XYZ file of C-alpha atoms in Angstrom:
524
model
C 46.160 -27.977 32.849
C 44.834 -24.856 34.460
C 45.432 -22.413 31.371
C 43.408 -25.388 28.926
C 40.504 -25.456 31.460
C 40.149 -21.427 31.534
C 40.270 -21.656 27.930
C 37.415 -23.527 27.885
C 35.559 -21.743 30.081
C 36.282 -18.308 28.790
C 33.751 -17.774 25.899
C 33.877 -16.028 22.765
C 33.213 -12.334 21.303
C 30.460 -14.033 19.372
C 28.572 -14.666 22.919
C 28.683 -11.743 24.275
C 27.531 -9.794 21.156
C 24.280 -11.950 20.948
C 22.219 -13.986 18.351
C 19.907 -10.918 17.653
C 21.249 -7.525 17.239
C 18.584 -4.948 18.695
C 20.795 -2.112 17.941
C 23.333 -0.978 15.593
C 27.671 -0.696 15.708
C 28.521 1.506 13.349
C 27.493 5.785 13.650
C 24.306 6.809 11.778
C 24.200 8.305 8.533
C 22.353 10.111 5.871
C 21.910 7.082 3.320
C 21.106 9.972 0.010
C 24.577 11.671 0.604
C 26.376 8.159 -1.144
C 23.708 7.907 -3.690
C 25.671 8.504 -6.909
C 25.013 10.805 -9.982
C 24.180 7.483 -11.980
C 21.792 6.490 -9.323
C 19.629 9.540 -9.611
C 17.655 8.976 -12.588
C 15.031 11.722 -10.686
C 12.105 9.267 -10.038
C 13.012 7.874 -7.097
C 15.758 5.704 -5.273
C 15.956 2.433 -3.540
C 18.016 1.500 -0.798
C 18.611 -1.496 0.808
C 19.321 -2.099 4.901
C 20.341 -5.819 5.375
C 20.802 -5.678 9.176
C 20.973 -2.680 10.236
C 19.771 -3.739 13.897
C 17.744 -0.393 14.533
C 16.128 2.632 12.630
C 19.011 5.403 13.032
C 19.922 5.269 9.569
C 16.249 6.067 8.224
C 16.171 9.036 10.796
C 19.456 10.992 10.036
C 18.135 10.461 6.524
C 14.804 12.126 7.594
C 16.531 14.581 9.474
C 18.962 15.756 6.672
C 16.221 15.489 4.232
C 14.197 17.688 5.748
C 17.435 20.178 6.428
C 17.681 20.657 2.602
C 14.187 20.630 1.608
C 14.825 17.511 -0.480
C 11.636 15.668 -1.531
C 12.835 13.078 -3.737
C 10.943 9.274 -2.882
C 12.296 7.563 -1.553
C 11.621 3.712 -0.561
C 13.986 1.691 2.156
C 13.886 -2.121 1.703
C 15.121 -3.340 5.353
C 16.068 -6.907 6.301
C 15.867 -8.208 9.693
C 16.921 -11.833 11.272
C 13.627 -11.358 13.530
C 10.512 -10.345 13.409
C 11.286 -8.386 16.998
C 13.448 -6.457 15.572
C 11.096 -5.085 12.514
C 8.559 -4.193 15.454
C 11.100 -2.320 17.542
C 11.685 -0.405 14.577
C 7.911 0.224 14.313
C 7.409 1.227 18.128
C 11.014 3.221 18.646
C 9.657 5.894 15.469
C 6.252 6.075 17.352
C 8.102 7.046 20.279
C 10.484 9.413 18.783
C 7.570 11.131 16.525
C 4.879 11.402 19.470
C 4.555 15.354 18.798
C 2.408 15.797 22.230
C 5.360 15.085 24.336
C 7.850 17.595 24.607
C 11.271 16.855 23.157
C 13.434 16.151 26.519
C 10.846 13.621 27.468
C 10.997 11.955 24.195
C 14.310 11.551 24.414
C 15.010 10.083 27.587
C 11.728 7.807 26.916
C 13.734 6.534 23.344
C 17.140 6.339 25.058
C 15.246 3.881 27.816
C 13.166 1.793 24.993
C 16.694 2.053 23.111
C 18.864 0.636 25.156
C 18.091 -0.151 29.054
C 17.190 -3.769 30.108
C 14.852 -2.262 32.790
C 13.086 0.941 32.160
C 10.739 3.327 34.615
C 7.137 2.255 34.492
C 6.020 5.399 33.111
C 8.108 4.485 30.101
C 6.575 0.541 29.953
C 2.771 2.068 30.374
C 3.675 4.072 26.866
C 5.473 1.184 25.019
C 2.273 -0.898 26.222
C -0.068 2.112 25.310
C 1.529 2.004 21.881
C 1.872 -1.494 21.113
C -1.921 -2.075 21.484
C -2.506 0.447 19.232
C -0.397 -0.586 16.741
C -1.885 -3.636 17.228
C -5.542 -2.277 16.904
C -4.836 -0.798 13.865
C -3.101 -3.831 11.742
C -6.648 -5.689 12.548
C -8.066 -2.765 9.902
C -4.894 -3.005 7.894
C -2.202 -5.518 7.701
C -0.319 -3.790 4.963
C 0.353 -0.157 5.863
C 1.587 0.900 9.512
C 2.040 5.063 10.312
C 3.955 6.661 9.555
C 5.561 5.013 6.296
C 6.313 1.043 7.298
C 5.216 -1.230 4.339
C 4.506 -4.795 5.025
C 3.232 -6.095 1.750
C 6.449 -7.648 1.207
C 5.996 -9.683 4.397
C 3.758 -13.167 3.911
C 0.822 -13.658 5.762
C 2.177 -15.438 8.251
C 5.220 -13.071 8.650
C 2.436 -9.957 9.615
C 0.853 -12.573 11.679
C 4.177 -12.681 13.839
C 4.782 -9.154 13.939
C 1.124 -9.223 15.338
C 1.811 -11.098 17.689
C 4.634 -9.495 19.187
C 2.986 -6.366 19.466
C 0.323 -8.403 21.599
C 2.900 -9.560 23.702
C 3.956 -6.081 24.188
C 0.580 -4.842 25.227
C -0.072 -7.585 27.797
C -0.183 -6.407 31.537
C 2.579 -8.831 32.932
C 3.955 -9.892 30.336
C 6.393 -12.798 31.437
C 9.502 -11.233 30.233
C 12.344 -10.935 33.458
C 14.765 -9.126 31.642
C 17.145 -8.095 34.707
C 17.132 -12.287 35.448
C 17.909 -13.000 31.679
C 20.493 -10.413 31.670
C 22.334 -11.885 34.386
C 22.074 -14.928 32.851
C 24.005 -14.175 30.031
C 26.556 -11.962 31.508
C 26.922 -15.105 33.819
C 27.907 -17.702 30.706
C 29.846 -15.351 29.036
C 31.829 -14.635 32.106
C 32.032 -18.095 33.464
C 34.307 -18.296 36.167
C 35.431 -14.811 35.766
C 31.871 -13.759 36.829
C 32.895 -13.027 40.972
C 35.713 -10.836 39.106
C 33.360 -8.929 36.686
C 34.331 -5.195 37.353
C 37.762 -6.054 36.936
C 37.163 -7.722 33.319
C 35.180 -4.646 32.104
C 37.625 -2.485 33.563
C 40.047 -4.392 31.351
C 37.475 -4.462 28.290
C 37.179 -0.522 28.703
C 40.830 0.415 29.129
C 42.308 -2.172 26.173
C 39.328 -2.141 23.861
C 36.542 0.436 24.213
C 38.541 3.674 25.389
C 41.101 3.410 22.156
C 37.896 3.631 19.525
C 35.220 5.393 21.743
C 36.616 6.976 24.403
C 33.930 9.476 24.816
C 31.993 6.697 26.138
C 32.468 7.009 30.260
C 33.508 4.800 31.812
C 31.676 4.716 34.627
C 28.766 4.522 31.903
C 30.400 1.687 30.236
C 30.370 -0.146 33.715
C 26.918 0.402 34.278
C 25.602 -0.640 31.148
C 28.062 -4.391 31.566
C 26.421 -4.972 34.541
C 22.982 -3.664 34.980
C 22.069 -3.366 31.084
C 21.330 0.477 31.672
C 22.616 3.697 29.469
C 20.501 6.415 30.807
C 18.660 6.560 33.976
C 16.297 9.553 35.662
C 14.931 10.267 38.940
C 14.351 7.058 39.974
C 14.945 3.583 39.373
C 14.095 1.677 36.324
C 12.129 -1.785 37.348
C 10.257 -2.354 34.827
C 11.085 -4.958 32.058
C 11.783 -3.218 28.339
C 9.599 -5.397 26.038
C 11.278 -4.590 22.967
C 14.344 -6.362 23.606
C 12.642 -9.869 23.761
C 13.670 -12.175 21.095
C 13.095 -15.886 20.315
C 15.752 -17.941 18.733
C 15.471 -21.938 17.788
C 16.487 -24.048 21.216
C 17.014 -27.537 21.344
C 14.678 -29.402 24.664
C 15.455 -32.448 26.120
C 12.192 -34.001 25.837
C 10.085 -32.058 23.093
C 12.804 -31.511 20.882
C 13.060 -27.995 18.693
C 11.548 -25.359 20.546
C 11.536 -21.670 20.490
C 12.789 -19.668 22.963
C 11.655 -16.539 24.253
C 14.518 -14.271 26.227
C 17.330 -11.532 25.530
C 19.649 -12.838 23.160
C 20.888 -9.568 22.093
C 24.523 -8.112 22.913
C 26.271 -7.405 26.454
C 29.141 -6.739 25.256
C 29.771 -3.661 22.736
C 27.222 -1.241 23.968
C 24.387 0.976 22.655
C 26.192 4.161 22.561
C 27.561 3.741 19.303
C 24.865 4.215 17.317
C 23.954 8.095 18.591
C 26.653 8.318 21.434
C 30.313 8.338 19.565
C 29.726 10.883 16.751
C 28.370 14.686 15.951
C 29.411 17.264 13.743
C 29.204 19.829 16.819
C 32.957 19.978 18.156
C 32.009 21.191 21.594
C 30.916 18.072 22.415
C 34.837 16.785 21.947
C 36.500 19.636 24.256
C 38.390 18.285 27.130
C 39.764 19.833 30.478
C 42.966 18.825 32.275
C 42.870 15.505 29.787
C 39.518 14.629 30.778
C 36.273 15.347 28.483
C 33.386 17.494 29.474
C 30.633 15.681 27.605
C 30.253 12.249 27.355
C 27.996 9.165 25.138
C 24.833 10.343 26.682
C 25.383 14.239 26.017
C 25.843 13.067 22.134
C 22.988 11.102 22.199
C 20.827 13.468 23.588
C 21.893 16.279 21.095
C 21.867 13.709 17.795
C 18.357 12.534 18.882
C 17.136 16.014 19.635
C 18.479 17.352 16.282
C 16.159 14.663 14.799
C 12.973 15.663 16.258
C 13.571 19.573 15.895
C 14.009 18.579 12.269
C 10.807 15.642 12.000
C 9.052 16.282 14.880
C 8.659 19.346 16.684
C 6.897 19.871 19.715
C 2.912 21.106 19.408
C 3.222 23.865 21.552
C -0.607 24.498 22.686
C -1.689 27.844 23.410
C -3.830 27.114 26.712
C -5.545 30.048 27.741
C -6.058 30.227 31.865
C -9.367 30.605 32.776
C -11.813 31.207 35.608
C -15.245 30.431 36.414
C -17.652 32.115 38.066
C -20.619 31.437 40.865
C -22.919 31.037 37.447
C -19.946 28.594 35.156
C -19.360 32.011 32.945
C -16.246 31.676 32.355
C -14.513 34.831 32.596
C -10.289 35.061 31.241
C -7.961 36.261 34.272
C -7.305 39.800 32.782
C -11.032 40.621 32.548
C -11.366 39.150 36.751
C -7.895 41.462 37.192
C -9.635 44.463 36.324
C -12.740 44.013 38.485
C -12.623 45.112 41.689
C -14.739 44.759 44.614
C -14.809 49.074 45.514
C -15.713 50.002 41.894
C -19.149 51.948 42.074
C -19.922 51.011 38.594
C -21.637 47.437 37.969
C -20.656 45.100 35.430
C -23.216 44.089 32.809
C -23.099 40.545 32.471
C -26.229 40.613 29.500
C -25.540 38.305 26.729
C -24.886 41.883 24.638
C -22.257 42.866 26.866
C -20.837 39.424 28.081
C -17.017 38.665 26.328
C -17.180 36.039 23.870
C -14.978 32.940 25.305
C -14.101 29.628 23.281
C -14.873 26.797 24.874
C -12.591 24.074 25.672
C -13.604 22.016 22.343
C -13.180 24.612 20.545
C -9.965 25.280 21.468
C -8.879 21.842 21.236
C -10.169 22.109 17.636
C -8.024 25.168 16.705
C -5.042 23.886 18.565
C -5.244 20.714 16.561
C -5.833 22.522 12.978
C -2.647 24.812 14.053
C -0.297 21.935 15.197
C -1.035 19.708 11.800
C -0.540 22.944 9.467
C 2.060 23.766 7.976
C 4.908 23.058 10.911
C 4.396 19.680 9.981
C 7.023 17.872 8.302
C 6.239 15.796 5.231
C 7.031 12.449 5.657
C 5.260 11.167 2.550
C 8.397 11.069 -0.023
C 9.770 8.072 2.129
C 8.678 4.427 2.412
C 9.824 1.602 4.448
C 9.335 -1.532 3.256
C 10.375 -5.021 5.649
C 12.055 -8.178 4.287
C 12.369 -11.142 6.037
C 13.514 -14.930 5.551
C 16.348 -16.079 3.425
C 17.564 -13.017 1.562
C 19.367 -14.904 -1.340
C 15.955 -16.443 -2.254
C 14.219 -13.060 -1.809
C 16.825 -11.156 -4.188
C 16.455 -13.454 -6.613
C 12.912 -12.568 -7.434
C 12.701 -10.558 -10.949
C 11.196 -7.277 -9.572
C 14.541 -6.806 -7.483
C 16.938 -7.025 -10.410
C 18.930 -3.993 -11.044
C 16.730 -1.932 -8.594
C 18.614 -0.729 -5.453
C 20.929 2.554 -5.875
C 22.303 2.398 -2.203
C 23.153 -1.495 -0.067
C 23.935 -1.324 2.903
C 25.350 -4.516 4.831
C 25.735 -4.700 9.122
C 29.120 -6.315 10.191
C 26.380 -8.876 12.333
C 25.305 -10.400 8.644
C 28.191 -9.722 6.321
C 29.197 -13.325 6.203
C 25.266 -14.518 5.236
C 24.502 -11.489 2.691
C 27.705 -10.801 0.931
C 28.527 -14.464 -0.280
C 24.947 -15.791 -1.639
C 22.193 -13.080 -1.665
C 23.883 -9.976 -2.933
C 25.433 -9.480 -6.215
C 26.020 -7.403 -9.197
C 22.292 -8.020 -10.871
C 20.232 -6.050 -7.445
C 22.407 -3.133 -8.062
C 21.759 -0.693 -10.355
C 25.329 0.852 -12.842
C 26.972 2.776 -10.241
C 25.373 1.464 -7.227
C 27.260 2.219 -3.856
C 27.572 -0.865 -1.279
C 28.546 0.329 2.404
C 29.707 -2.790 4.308
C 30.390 -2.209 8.405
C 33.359 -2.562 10.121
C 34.187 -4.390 13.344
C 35.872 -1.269 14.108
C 34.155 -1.306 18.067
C 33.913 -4.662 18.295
C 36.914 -5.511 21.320
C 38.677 -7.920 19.177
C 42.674 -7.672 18.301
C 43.869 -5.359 15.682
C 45.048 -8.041 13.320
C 41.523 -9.392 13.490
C 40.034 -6.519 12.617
C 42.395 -6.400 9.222
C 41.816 -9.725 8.683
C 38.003 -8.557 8.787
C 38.250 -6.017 6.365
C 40.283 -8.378 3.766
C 37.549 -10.105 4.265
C 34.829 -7.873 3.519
C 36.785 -6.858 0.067
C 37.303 -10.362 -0.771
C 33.854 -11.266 -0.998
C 32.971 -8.056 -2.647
C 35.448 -8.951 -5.490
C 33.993 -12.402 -5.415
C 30.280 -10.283 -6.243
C 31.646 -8.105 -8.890
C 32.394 -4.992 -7.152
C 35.429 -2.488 -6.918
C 36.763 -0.896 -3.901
C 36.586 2.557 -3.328
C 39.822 3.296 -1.562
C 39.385 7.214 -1.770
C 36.126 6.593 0.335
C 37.244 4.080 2.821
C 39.868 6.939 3.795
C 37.298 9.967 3.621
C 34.778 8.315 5.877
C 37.726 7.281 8.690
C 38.370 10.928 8.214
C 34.834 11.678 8.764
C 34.349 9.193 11.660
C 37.490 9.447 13.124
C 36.918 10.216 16.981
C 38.895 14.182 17.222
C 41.763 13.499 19.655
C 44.947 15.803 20.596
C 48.049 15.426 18.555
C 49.906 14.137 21.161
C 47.183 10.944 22.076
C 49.007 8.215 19.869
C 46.673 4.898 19.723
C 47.402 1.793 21.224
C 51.098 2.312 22.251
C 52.354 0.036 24.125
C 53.337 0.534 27.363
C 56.825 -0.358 28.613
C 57.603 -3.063 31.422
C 60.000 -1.446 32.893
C 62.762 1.406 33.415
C 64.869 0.350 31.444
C 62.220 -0.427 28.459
C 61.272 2.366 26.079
C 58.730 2.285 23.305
C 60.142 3.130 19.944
C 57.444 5.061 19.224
C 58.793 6.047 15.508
C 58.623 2.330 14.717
C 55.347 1.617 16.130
C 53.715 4.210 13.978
C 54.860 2.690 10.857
C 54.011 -0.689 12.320
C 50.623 0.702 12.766
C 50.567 1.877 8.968
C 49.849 -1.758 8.443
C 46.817 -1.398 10.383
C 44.565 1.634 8.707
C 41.515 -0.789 8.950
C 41.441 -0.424 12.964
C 39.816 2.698 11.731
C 37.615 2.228 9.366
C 33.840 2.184 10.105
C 32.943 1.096 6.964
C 34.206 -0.669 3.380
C 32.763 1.119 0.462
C 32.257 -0.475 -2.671
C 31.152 0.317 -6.501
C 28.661 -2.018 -8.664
């Protein structure tokens, strides 16, 4: 009776990775390197996000983009399950593009808004500070949001939501207690295993995470479980992160249907896959006496800084010291180094004589005109455009048949997108449909086949073929770089006297290439 009442209590992978995912599980990639030769018909290319659950895929694409010099348009259809999410997306690229700030500040301001339940207050004042002004300027236009979100896709009443989210995120105190929602959840999805939490994500870590991701600390890992934090400066984070507050439909016992506002996001899988688990740079993979010397947050760091080198670079303004004298003549601090106090000769300070100084607007007006030349990227050759509601009736509008070269599908809404909405007719002849994996979701191995059968099931069922070749090439590609002597998930024996056949468990675990795979590629 004990063992059937712990079953009940212990709750599902489902809970713990959330209603609404706020970030993505999968590494980020540049969406115009799967474009195919048929796709390019040199006008421009559509791609469709259905889920994504955050903006990294638009970035690397930026970021690579702007690496080759490639200015093909380019217009990104993304579809959300919330509104929240769509203005995350909106307020994370103001973040990461803010040119003024310098690019270890952006960072560590975009890891907080990214992925911390709490962030410093320094950190809220911008997100608040930005939100309002986002806000400010969809009361001029509704359609159109800098730098290249479209919303004309979105009914009126959808842009009235996203409105009102960013007024949410403006307010003052907003009432928003994300550390007490937090706990909340972490409390129902541990139930009665709550008192024993460190011990469960030990157990999560060592049997789940650490055979996938194990550049992901774990002392990291830990944190993140229980405090809802990835990256943390001087100081403690206490103030709530408004972009992680979601509604979803809630059933109350008096007035019936309601909406509720909280975090119903994931505590379970972590933010760190998205920027934290893969780079091309090897270094970052070196390890000492078995142990690595970088970890999630180095990658992160480096991937998002790679981004803004490439997108945004820092305006680096040329201030010029001054000083002012008794009369407010300002006079530059080589000119007051070379006059001194014993020299016989006077200086003549007639409007003939006197240097010629800029003055502070003036130099404000040259730094500006220097900073938007031509360092700036172009970032007019992309377009994002939002969908929202049911996709299936969206997709079945005329102007979307046979127009996207690139579909991409999150593992969070495979089961919704890949049965009704898409099929054959939105893709365009040799159209290229990346489906995600539950590759670091903790789940069994068999389950995570039994995904991927899945996933090319219902591709069959829409008229697509596998691509085997590229299933293999991008486990290659995504494959975390371990020793030759690391062998995954062997089992360990009970005993003395027990030894793992470890020639038979390899071929056993032949059976089970889709443990690796990050993603299912298909051809239309």
């Amino acid at each position: 009776l004990g063992s059937e009442v712990m079953a009940e209590i212990v709750q599902p992978v489902s809970v713990g990775v959330g209603r609404n995912a706020m970030w993505g599980y999968s590494p980020a990639f540049d969406l115009t390197k799967y474009l195919s030769c048929d796709s390019k018909d040199g006008k421009e290319s559509n791609v469709l996000l259905a889920g994504p659950g955050d903006i990294r895929h638009v970035l690397e694409t930026l970021r690579a983009r702007q690496t080759k010099q490639n200015h093909e348009k380019i217009v990104v259809y993304i579809w959300e399950e919330s509104l929240e999410c769509m203005a995350r997306h909106i307020i994370l690229t103001r973040i990461l593009l803010n040119r003024q700030e310098s690019i270890q500040t952006r960072t560590q301001t975009f890891l907080e808004s990214y992925g911390n339940v709490l962030v410093h207050k320094k950190t809220a004042e911008l997100i608040a500070e930005i939100a309002n002004q986002i806000y400010k300027e969809m009361a001029e236009d509704a359609e159109f949001i800098k730098p290249f979100f479209d919303l004309t896709c979105l009914k009126f009443r959808e842009r009235d939501g996203i409105e009102d989210i960013f007024k949410f995120s403006r307010a003052k105190k907003p009432q928003f207690d994300s550390r007490y929602l937090w706990d909340n959840r972490c409390r129902h999805y541990l139930g009665s295993r709550y008192n024993s939490a460190a011990n469960v994500i030990d157990w999560d870590y060592h049997m789940r995470m650490k055979s996938y991701a194990p550049i992901i600390h774990k002392l990291h890992y830990r944190r993140w479980r229980i405090q809802g934090i990835i990256v943390e400066r001087q100081g403690k984070c206490t103030e709530p992160n408004r972009t992680l507050a979601t509604e979803i439909r809630g059933m109350h016992k008096k007035r019936g249907p309601v909406n509720v506002k909280g975090f119903w996001s994931d505590i379970l899988i972590s933010p760190y896959i998205s920027y934290g688990v893969h780079t091309t740079e090897k270094k970052f993979y070196e390890r000492s006496q078995n142990q690595y010397k970088k970890h999630s947050v180095d990658i992160c760091e480096h991937n998002l800084e790679q981004v803004m080198q490439a997108i945004a670079p820092h305006e680096k303004k040329e201030e010029e010291t001054t000083v002012s004298s008794a009369d407010d003549e300002e006079i530059t601090i080589l000119e007051a180094a070379t006059m001194t106090s014993g020299d016989d000769e006077k200086v003549d300070t007639s409007p003939e004589q006197r240097p010629v100084v800029p003055s502070l607007e003036s130099k404000a007006k040259s730094v500006q005109t220097t900073g938007t030349s031509a360092n700036t990227p172009d970032l007019s050759n992309i377009t994002v455009r939002f969908l929202f509601g049911d996709l299936a009736k969206l997709l079945a509008k005329s102007k979307y048949d046979g127009l996207f070269d690139l579909i991409f599908v999150g593992q969070a809404v495979a089961h919704v997108c890949m049965t009704k909405a898409l099929n054959k007719n939105v893709s365009k002849r040799g159209c290229t449909v990346i489906a995600e994996t539950v590759k670091y979701v903790p789940v069994k191995l068999n389950e995570k086949k039994l995904y991927v059968e899945k996933l090319r099931e219902m591709g069959k069922a829409a008229g697509w073929k596998t691509l085997g070749k590229a299933d293999l090439a991008a486990m290659n590609e995504f494959k975390f770089p371990m020793p030759s002597d690391d062998r995954m998930h062997v089992p360990v024996s009970s005993g003395e006297g027990d030894k793992v056949n470890v020639k038979e468990f390899e071929k056993k675990q032949e059976s089970y290439p889709e443990c690796m795979f990050p993603f299912v590629y298909f051809r239309a």
